[in-house]
Short mmCIF file of C-alpha atoms in Angstrom, two decimals:
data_model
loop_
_atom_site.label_atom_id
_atom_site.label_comp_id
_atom_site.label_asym_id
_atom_site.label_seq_id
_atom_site.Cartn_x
_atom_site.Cartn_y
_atom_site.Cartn_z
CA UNK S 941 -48.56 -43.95 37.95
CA UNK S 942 -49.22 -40.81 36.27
CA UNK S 943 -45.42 -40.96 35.02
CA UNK S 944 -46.08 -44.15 33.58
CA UNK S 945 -49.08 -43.58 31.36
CA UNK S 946 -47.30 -40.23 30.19
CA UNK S 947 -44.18 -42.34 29.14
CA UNK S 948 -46.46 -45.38 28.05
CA UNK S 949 -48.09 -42.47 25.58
CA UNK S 950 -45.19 -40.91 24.39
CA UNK S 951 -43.59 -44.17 23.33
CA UNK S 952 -46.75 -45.55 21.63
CA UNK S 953 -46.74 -42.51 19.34
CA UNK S 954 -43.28 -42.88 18.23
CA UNK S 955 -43.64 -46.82 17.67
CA UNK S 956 -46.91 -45.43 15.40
CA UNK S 957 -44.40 -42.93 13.78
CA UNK S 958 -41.84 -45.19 12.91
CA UNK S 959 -43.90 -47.55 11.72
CA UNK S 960 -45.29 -44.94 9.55
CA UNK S 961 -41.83 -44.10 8.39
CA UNK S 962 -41.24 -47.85 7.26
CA UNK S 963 -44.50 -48.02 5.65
CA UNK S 964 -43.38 -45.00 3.39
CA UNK S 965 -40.07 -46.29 2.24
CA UNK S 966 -41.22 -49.56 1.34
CA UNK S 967 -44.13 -47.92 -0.54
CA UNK S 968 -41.44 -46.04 -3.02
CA UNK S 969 -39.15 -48.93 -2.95
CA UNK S 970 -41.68 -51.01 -4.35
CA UNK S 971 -42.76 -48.57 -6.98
CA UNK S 972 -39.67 -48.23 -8.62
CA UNK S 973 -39.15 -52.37 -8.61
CA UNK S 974 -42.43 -52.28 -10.51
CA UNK S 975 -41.66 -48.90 -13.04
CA UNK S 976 -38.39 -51.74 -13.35
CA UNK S 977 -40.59 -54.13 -14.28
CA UNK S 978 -42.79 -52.48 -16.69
CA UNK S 979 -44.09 -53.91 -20.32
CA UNK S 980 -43.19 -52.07 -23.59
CA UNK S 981 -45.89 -52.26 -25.86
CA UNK S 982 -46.14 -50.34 -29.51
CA UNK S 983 -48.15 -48.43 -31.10
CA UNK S 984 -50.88 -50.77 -32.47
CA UNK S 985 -49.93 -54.01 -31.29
CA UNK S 986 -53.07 -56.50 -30.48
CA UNK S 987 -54.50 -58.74 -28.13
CA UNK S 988 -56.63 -61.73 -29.32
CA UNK S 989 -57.30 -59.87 -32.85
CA UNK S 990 -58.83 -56.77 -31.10
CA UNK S 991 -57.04 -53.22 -30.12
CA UNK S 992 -54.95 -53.22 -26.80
CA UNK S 993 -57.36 -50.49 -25.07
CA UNK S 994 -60.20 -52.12 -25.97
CA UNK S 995 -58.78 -55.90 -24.16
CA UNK S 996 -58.19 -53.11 -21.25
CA UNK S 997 -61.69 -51.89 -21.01
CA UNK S 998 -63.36 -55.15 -21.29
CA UNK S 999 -60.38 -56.58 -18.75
CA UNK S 1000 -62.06 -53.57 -16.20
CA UNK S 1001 -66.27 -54.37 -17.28
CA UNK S 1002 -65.36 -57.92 -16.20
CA UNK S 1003 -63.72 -56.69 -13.25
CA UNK S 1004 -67.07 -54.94 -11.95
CA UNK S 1005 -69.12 -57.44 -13.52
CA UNK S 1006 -67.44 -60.74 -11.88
CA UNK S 1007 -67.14 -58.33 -8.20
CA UNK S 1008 -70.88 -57.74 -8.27
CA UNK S 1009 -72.34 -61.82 -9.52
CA UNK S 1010 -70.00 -62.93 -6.51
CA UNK S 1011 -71.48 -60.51 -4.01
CA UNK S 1012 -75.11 -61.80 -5.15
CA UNK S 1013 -74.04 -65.55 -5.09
CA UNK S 1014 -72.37 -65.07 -1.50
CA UNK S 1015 -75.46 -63.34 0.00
CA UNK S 1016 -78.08 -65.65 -1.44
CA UNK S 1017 -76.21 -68.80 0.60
CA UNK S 1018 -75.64 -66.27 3.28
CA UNK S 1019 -79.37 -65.32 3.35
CA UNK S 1020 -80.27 -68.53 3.35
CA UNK S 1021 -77.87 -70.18 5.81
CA UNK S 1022 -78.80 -67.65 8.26
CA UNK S 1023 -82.43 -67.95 8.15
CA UNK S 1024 -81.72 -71.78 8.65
CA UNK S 1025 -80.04 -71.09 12.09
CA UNK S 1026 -82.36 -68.51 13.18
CA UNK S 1027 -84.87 -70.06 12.38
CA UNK S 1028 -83.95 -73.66 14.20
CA UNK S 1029 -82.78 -71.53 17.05
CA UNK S 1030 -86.63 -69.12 17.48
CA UNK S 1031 -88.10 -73.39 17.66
CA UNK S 1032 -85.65 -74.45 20.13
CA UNK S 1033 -86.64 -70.55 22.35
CA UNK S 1034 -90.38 -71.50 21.61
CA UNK S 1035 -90.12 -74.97 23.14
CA UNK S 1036 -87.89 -73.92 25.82
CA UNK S 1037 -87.78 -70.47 26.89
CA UNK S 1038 -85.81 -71.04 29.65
CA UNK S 1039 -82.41 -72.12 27.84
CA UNK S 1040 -83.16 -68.94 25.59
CA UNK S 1041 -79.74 -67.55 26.83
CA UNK S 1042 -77.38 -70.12 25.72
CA UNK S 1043 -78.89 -70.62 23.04
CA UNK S 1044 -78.50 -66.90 21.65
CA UNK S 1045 -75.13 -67.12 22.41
CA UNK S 1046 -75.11 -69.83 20.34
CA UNK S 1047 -77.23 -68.69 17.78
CA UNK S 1048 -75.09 -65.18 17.60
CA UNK S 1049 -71.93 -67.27 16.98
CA UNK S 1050 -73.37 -69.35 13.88
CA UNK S 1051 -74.29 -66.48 12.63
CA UNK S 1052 -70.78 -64.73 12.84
CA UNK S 1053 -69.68 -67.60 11.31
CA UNK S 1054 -71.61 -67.44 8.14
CA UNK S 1055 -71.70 -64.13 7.99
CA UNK S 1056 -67.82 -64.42 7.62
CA UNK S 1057 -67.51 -66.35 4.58
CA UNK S 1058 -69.90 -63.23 2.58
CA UNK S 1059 -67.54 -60.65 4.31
CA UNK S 1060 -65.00 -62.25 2.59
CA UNK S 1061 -66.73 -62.75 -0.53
CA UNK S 1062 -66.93 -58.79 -0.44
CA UNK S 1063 -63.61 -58.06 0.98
CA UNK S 1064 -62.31 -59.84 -2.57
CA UNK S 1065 -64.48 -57.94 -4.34
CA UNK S 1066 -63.11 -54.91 -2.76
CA UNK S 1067 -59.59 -55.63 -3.53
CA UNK S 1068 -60.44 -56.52 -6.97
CA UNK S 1069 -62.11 -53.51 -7.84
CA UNK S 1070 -59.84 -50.46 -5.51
CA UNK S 1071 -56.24 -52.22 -5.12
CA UNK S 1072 -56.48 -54.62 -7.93
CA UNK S 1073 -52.66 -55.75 -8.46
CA UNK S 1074 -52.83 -55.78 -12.12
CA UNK S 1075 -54.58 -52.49 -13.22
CA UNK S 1076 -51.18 -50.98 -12.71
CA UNK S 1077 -49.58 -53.42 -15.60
CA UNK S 1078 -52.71 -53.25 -17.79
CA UNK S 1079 -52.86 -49.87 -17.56
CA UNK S 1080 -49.48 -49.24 -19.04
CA UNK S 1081 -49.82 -51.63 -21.35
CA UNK S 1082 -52.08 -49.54 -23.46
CA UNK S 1083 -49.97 -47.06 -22.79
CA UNK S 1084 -52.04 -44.51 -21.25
CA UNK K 633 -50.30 -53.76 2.87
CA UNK K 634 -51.14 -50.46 2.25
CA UNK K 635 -54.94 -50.67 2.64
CA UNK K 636 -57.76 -49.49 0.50
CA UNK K 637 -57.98 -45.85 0.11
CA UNK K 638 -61.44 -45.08 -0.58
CA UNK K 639 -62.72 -41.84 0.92
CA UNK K 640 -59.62 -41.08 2.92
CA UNK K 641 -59.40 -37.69 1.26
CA UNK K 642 -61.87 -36.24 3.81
CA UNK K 643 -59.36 -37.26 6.75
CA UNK K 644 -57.08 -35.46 8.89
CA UNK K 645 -53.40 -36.50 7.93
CA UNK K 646 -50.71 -36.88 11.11
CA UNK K 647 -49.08 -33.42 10.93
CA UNK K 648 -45.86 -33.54 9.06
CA UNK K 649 -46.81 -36.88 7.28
CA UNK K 650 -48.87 -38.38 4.31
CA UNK K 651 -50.50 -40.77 2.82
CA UNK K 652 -53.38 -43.29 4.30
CA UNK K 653 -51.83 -44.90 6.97
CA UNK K 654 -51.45 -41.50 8.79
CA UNK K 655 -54.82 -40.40 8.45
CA UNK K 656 -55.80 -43.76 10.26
CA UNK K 657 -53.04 -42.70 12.87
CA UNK K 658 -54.75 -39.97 13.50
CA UNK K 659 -57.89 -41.23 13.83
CA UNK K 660 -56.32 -44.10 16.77
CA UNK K 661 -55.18 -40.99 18.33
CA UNK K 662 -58.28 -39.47 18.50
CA UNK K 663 -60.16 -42.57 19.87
CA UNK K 664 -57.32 -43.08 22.30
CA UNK K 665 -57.43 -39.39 23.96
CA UNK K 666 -61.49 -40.22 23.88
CA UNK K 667 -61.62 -42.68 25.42
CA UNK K 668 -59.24 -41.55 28.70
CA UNK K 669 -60.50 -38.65 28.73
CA UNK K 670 -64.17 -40.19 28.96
CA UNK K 671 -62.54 -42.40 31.48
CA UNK K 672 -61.00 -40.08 33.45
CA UNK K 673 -64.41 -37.72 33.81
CA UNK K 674 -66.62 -40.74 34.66
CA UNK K 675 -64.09 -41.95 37.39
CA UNK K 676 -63.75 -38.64 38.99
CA UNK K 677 -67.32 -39.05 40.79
CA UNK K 678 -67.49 -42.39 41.23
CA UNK K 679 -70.64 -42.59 44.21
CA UNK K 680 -71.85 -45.51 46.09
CA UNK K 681 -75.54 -43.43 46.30
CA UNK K 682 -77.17 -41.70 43.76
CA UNK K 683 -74.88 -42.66 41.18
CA UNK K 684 -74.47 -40.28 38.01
CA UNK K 685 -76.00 -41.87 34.40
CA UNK K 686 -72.43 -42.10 32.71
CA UNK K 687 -71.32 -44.21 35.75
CA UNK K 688 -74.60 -46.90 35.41
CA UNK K 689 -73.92 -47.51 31.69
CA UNK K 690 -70.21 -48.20 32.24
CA UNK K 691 -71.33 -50.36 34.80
CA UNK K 692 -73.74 -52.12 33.22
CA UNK K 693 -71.72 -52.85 30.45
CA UNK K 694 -68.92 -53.88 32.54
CA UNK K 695 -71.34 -56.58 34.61
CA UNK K 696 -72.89 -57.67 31.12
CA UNK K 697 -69.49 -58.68 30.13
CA UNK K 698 -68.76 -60.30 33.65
CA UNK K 699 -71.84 -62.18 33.14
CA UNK K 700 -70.81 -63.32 29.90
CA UNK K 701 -67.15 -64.42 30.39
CA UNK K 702 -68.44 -66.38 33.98
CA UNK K 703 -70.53 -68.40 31.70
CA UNK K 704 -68.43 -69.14 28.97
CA UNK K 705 -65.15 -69.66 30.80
CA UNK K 706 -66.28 -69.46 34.40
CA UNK K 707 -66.04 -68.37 37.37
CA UNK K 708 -61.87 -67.80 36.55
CA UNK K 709 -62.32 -66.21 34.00
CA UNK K 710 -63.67 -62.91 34.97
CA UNK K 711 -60.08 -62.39 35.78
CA UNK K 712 -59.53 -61.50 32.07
CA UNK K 713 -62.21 -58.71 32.17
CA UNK K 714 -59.54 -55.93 31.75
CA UNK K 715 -58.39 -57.04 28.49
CA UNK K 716 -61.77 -58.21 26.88
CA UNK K 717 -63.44 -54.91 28.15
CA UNK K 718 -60.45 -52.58 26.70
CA UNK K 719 -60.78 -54.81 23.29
CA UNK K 720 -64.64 -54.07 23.78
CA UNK K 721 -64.56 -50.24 24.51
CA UNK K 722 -61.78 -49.47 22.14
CA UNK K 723 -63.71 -51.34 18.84
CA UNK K 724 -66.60 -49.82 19.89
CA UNK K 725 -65.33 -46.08 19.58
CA UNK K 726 -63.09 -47.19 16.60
CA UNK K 727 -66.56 -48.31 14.78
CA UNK K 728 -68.52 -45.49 15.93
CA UNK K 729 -65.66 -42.57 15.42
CA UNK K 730 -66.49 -43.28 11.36
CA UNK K 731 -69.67 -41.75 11.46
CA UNK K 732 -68.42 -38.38 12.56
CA UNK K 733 -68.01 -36.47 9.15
CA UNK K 734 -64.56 -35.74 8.55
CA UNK K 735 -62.98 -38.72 10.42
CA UNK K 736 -62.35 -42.49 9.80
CA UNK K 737 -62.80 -45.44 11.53
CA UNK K 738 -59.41 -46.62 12.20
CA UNK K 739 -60.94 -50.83 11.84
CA UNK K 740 -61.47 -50.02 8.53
CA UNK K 741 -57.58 -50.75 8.34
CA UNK K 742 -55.85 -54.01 7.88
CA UNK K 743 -53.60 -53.17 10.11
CA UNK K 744 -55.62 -52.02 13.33
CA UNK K 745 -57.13 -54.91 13.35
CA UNK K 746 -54.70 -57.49 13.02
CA UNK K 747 -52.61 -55.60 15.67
CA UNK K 748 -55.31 -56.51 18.00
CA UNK K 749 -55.94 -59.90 16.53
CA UNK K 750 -52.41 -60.34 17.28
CA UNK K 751 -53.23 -59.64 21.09
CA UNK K 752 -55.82 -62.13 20.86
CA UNK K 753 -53.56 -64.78 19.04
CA UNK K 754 -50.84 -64.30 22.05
CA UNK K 755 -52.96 -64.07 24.31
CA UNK K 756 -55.31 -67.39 24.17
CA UNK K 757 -52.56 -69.80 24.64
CA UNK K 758 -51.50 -67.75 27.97
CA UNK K 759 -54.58 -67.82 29.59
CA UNK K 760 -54.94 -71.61 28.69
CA UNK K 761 -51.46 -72.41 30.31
CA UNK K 762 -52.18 -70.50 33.42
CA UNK K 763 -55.86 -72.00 33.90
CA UNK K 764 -54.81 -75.67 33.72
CA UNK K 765 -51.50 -76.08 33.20
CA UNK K 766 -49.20 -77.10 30.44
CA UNK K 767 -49.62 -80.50 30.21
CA UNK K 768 -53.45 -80.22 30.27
CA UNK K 769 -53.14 -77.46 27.99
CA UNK K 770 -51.03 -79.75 25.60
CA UNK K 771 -53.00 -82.93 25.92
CA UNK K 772 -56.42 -81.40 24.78
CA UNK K 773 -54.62 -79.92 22.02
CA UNK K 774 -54.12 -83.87 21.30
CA UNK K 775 -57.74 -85.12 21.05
CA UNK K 776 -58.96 -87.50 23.04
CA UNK K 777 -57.63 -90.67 21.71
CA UNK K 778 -53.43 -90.94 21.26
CA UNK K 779 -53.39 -92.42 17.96
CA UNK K 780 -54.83 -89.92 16.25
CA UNK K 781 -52.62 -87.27 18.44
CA UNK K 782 -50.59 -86.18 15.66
CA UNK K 783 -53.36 -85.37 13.02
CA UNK K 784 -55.35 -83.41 15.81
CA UNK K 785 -52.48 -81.31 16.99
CA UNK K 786 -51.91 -80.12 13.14
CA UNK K 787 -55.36 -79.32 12.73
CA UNK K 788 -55.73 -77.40 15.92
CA UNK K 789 -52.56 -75.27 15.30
CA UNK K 790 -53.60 -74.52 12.00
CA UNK K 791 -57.02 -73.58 13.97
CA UNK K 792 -55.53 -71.05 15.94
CA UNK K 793 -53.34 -69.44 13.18
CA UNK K 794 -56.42 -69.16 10.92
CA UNK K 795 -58.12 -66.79 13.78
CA UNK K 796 -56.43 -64.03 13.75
CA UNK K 797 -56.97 -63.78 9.92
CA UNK K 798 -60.63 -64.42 10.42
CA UNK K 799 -60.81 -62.01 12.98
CA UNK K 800 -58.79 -59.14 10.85
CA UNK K 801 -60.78 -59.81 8.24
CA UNK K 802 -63.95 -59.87 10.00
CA UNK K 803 -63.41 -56.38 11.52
CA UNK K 804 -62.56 -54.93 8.00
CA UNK K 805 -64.65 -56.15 5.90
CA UNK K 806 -67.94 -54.87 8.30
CA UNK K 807 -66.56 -51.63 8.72
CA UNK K 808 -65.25 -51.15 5.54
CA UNK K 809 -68.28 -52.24 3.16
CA UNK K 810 -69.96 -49.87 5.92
CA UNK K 811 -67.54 -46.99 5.02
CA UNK K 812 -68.29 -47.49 1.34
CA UNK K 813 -72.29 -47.64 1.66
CA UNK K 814 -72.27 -44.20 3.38
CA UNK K 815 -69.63 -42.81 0.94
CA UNK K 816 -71.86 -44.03 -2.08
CA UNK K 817 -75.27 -43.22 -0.56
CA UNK K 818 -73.49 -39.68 0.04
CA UNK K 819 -73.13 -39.01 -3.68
CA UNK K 820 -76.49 -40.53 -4.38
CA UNK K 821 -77.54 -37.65 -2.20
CA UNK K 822 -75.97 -35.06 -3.87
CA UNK K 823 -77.13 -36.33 -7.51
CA UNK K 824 -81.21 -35.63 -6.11
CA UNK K 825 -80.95 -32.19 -4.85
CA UNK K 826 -78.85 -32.77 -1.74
CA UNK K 827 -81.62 -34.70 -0.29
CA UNK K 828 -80.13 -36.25 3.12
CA UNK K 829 -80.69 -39.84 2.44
CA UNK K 830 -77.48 -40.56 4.31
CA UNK K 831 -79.53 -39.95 7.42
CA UNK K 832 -81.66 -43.68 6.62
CA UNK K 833 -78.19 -45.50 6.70
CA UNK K 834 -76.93 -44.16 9.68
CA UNK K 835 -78.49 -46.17 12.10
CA UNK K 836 -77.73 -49.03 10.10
CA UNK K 837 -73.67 -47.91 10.74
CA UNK K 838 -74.53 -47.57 14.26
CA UNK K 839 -75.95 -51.34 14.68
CA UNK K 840 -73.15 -52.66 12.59
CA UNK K 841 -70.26 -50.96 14.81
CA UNK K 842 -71.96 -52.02 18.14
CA UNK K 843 -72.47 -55.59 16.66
CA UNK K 844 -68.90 -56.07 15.60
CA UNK K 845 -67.53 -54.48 18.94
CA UNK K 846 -69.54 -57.05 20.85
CA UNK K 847 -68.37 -59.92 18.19
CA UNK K 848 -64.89 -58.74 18.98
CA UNK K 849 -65.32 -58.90 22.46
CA UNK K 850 -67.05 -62.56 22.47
CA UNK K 851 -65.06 -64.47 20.26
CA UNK K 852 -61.48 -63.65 22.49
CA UNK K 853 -64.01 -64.78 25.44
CA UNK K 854 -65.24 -68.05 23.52
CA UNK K 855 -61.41 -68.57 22.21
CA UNK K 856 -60.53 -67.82 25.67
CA UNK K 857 -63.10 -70.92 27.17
CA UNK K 858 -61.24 -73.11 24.64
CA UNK K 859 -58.09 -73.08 25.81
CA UNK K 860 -58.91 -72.80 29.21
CA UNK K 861 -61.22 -76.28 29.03
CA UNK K 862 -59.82 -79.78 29.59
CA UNK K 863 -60.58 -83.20 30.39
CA UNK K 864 -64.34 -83.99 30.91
CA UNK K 865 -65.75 -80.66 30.86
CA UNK K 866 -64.68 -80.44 27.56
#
């Protein structure tokens, strides 16, 4: 038994280390496909009438802006969706204590529920603002 | 997917390797050897009388989990304790290993926890086949009434590939947006005289993590009671 686990162990770390191995080369491989890929842009070209860093500043302030109006919207109807089911669910306890059980269980997974749709609200706003796909282009196309 | 990489500087990188996805190895390490070695001292002196405080909270969380998969499955269903109590303990210690300073939770990576969504997402049609069968198993999936058989068996594979997404994402966003509140409430702290403010959010961190362990463990269990209900019970 004691064989097993050991063996079990050891091969669990090197699944983890070769995955980490992939990971890694398709990391660089798709770094250079996107140096490829990059935009030339010269010296003083413009963007709607305005300067090029300036359309990449405001591009970034609407970035923040839009991630944090989406986080307030989705935890308003979040709020509010939740205190609906809790509270229908304390009046259904109060007139009948004794199905109190399935009815948290019940309660707990409406909640989960709606609590899902603001997680992803904020895990969108999370990939907007840290991994954003396009800061990489709009950062070189200033030329920064 | 790489992941976000917020904060990751603080952690431990796999000796001999770099970048994010080792830290978080590390970090599954860590909560692996925990949790055997926790395992291994609370088994040790197991007693019948008198038994040791360790040895009544695994218990009790082990019966409060029986308890929970006998109603929602029944009474066959306490056969999958093993693998809803491992999901359990391990999310538990994943959350709760983030607070330590230094380390990171590994859920607050994609790819943890779609690795054990995946487990989920294999493992719901299994127990449905071996409960009831797989023509009962195929025939809910049909509805109740034949003519609209195809249109219900689209919509309910499409509702079991949406749940391991939902659960992934779940997982991750919780434990994430919790890594980030600490991490921001951190440098609030050291803007105000290194006051530690961090200490008020903590036991917000600590509800979260035992929450989302015990959402972890009861949705498997409620997907679980799906699969494994047929004809007039369900």
């Amino acid at each position: 038994m004691l064989r097993f686990f050991t063996v079990a162990l050891i091969l669990t770390i090197l699944l983890g280390l070769v995955s980490i191995a992939l990971a890694q080369e398709e990391e660089s491989v798709i770094e250079e496909s996107v140096v490829a890929e990059s935009v030339e842009v010269k010296e003083g070209s413009t963007v709607n009438g305005g300067d090029v860093k300036t359309a990449a500043i405001q591009y970034f302030i609407w970035v923040a802006v839009i991630c944090a109006s989406a986080m307030a919207v989705a935890a308003v109807g979040a709020a509010m969706a939740q205190a609906r089911a809790a509270k229908q669910a304390l009046e259904s306890v109060a007139r009948q204590p004794e199905a109190s059980g399935p009815i948290q269980i019940q309660m707990v997974l409406a909640l989960i529920f709606i609590e899902t749709l603001a997680i992803y609200t904020l895990v969108v706003a999370l990939i907007l603002l840290f991994i954003n796909p396009f800061t990489e282009s709009v950062v070189k196309m200033t030329g920064m | 997917m790489g992941g976000l990489e917020v904060g990751m500087e603080f952690g431990i990188p796999f000796p001999g390797l770099g970048g994010h996805d080792s830290v978080i190895f590390t970090n599954t390490l860590i909560v692996m050897v925990l949790i055997f070695v926790l395992g291994l001292l609370i088994v040790r002196r197991l007693r019948l009388e008198r038994p040791s405080k360790p040895q009544l909270v695994l218990e009790m969380t082990l019966n409060w989990l029986k308890g929970l998969m006998r109603d929602i499955i029944g009474e066959s269903g306490v056969r999958y304790l093993p693998l809803i109590a491992t999901l359990f303990i391990f999310v538990l210690f994943a959350n709760l290993i983030g607070l330590v300073p230094g380390l990171v939770s590994p859920t607050s990576n994609l790819n943890t926890n779609f690795g054990l969504a995946m487990i989920v997402f294999i493992a719901t049609p299994y127990v449905g086949i071996r409960e009831v069968g797989i023509k009962s198993f195929l025939r809910h999936r049909m509805g109740p009434v034949l003519a609209l058989a195809p249109l219900m068996f689209v919509l309910e594979t499409i509702g079991e590939f949406s749940r391991p997404i939902s659960l992934t994402m779940r997982l991750f966003g919780n434990i994430m947006g919790e890594e980030i509140l600490v991490m921001v409430i951190n440098k609030i702290a050291t803007m105000i005289y290194y006051v530690p403010i961090t200490v008020i959010i903590l036991p917000l961190s600590l509800i979260t993590g035992l929450v989302q362990a015990f959402i972890f463990a009861l949705l498997p269990t409620i997907y679980f009671g799906g699969a494994s209900a047929w004809g007039e019970k369900h």
